[in-house]
CSV table of C-alpha atoms in Angstrom, one decimal:
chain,number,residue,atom,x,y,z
A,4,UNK,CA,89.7,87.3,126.5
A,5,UNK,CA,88.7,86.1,123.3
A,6,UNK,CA,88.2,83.3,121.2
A,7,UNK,CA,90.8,82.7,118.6
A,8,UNK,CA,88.8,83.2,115.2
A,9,UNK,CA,89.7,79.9,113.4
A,10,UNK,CA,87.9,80.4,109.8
A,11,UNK,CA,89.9,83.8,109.8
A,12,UNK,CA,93.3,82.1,111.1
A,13,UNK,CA,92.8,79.4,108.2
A,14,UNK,CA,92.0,82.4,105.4
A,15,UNK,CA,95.4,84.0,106.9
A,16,UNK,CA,97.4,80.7,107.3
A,17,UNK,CA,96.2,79.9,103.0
A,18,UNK,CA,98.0,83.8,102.3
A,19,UNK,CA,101.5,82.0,103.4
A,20,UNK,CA,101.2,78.6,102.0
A,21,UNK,CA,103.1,77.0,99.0
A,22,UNK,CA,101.1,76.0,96.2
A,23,UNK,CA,100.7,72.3,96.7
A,24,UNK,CA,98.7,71.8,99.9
A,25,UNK,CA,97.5,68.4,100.2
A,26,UNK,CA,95.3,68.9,103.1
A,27,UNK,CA,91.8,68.8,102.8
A,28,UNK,CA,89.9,71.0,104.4
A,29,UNK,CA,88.6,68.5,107.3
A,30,UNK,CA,92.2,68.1,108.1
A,31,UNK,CA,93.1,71.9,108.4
A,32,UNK,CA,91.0,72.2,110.6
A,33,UNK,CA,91.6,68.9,112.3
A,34,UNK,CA,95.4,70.4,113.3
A,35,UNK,CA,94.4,73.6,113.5
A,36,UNK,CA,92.2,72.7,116.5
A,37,UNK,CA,95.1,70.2,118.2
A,38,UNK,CA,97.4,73.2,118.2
A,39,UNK,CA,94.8,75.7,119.6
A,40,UNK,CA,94.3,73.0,122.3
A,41,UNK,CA,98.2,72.9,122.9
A,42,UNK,CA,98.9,76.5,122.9
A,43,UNK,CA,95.5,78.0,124.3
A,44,UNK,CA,92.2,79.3,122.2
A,45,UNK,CA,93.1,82.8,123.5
A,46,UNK,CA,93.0,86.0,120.9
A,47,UNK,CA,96.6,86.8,122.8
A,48,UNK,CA,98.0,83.9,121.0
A,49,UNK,CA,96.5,84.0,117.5
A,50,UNK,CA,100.2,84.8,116.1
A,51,UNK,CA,101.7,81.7,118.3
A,52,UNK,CA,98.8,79.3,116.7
A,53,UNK,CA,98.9,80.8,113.7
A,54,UNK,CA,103.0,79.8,113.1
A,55,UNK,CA,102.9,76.6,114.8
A,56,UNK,CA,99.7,75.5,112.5
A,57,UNK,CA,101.9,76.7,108.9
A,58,UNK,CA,104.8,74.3,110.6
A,59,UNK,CA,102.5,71.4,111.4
A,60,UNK,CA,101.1,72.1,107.7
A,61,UNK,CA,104.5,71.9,106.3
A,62,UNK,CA,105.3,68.5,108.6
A,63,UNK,CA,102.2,66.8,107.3
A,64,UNK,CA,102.6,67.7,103.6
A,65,UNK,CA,106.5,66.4,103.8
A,66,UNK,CA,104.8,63.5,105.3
A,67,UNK,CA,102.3,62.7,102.5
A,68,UNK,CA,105.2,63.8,99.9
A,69,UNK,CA,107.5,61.2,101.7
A,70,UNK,CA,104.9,58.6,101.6
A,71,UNK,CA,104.7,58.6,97.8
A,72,UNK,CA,108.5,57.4,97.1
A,73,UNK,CA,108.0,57.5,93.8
A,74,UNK,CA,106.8,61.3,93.9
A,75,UNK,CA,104.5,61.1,91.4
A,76,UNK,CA,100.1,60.7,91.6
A,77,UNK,CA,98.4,57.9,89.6
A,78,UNK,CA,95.2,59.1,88.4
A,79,UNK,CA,93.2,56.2,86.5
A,80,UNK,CA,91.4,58.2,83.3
A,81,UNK,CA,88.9,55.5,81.9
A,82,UNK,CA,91.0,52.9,80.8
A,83,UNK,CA,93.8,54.7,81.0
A,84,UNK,CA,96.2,56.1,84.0
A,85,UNK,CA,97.7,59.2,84.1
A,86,UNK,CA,101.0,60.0,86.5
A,87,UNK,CA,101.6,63.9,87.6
A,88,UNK,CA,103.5,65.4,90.4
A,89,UNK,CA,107.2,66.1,90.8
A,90,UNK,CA,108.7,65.0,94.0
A,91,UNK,CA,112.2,67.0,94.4
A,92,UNK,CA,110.6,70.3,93.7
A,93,UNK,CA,107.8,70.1,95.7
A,94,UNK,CA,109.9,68.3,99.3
A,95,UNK,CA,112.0,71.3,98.5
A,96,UNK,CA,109.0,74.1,98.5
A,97,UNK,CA,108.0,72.7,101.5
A,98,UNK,CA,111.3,72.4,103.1
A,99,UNK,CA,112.3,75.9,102.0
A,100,UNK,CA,109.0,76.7,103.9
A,101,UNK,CA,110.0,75.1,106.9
A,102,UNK,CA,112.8,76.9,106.9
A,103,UNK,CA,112.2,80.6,106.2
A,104,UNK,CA,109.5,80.1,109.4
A,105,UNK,CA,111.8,81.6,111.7
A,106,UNK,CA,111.7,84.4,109.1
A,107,UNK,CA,108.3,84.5,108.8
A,108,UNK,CA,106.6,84.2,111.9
A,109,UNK,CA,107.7,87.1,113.6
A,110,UNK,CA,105.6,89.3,111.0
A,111,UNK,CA,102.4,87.9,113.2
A,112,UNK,CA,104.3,89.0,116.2
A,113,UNK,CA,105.4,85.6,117.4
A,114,UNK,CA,109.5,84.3,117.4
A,115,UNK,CA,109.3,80.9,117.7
A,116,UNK,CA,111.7,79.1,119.0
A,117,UNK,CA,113.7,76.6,116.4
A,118,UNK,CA,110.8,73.9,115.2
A,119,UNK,CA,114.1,70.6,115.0
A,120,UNK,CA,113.2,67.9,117.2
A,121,UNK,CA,117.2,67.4,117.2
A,122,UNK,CA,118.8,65.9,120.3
A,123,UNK,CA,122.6,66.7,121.0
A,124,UNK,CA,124.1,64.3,122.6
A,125,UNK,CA,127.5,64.7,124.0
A,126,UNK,CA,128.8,61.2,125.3
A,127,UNK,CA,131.1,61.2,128.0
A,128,UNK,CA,133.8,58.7,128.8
């Protein structure tokens, strides 16, 4: 039983990301450790942690992309301010990301279960 190798999980995780990553660095690893404490620092479940981290990557971008309604970065040049970034295509890398998971993650050797946090609720009268 081994321990999951995280700077190699990270290098492998950056091969399927969109261009456009917002993380930092700290904060890769930051998630990458909170899902290795959720699903187990075990070499067994490299491919498990591995898919769940690209979907908490993906959340947390769409996050940061959602936070900026506006879609665009302000950069302040000197006495001047710059604005770069287009919102619709990147929600809509990210999204597509999200997505094509389920298409993805079994590559590593891991089907994951559908990522929605939907609730059916059938009512009853």
């Amino acid at each position: 039983m081994a321990a999951i190798d995280r700077d190699q999980l990270l290098l492998d995780a950056d091969n399927w990301l969109p261009e456009g990553n917002l993380l930092t660095d700290t904060q890769e690893d930051y998630f990458l450790d909170l899902v290795i404490t959720q699903v187990g620092d075990d070499d067994e479940n490299e491919a498990e942690v591995l898919c769940k981290y690209l979907n908490v990557v993906a959340d947390v971008n769409l996050a940061k992309i959602n936070d900026n309604p506006d879609g665009y970065t302000r950069e302040r040049l000197g006495k001047h301010e710059v604005y770069y970034g287009d919102y619709s295509s990147r929600a809509s890398a990210w999204e597509a990301f999200k997505k094509n998971l389920s298409n993805i993650c079994p590559m590593f050797g891991y089907s994951p279960k559908k990522f929605t946090g939907k609730i059916k609720i059938n009512p009853s009268r």
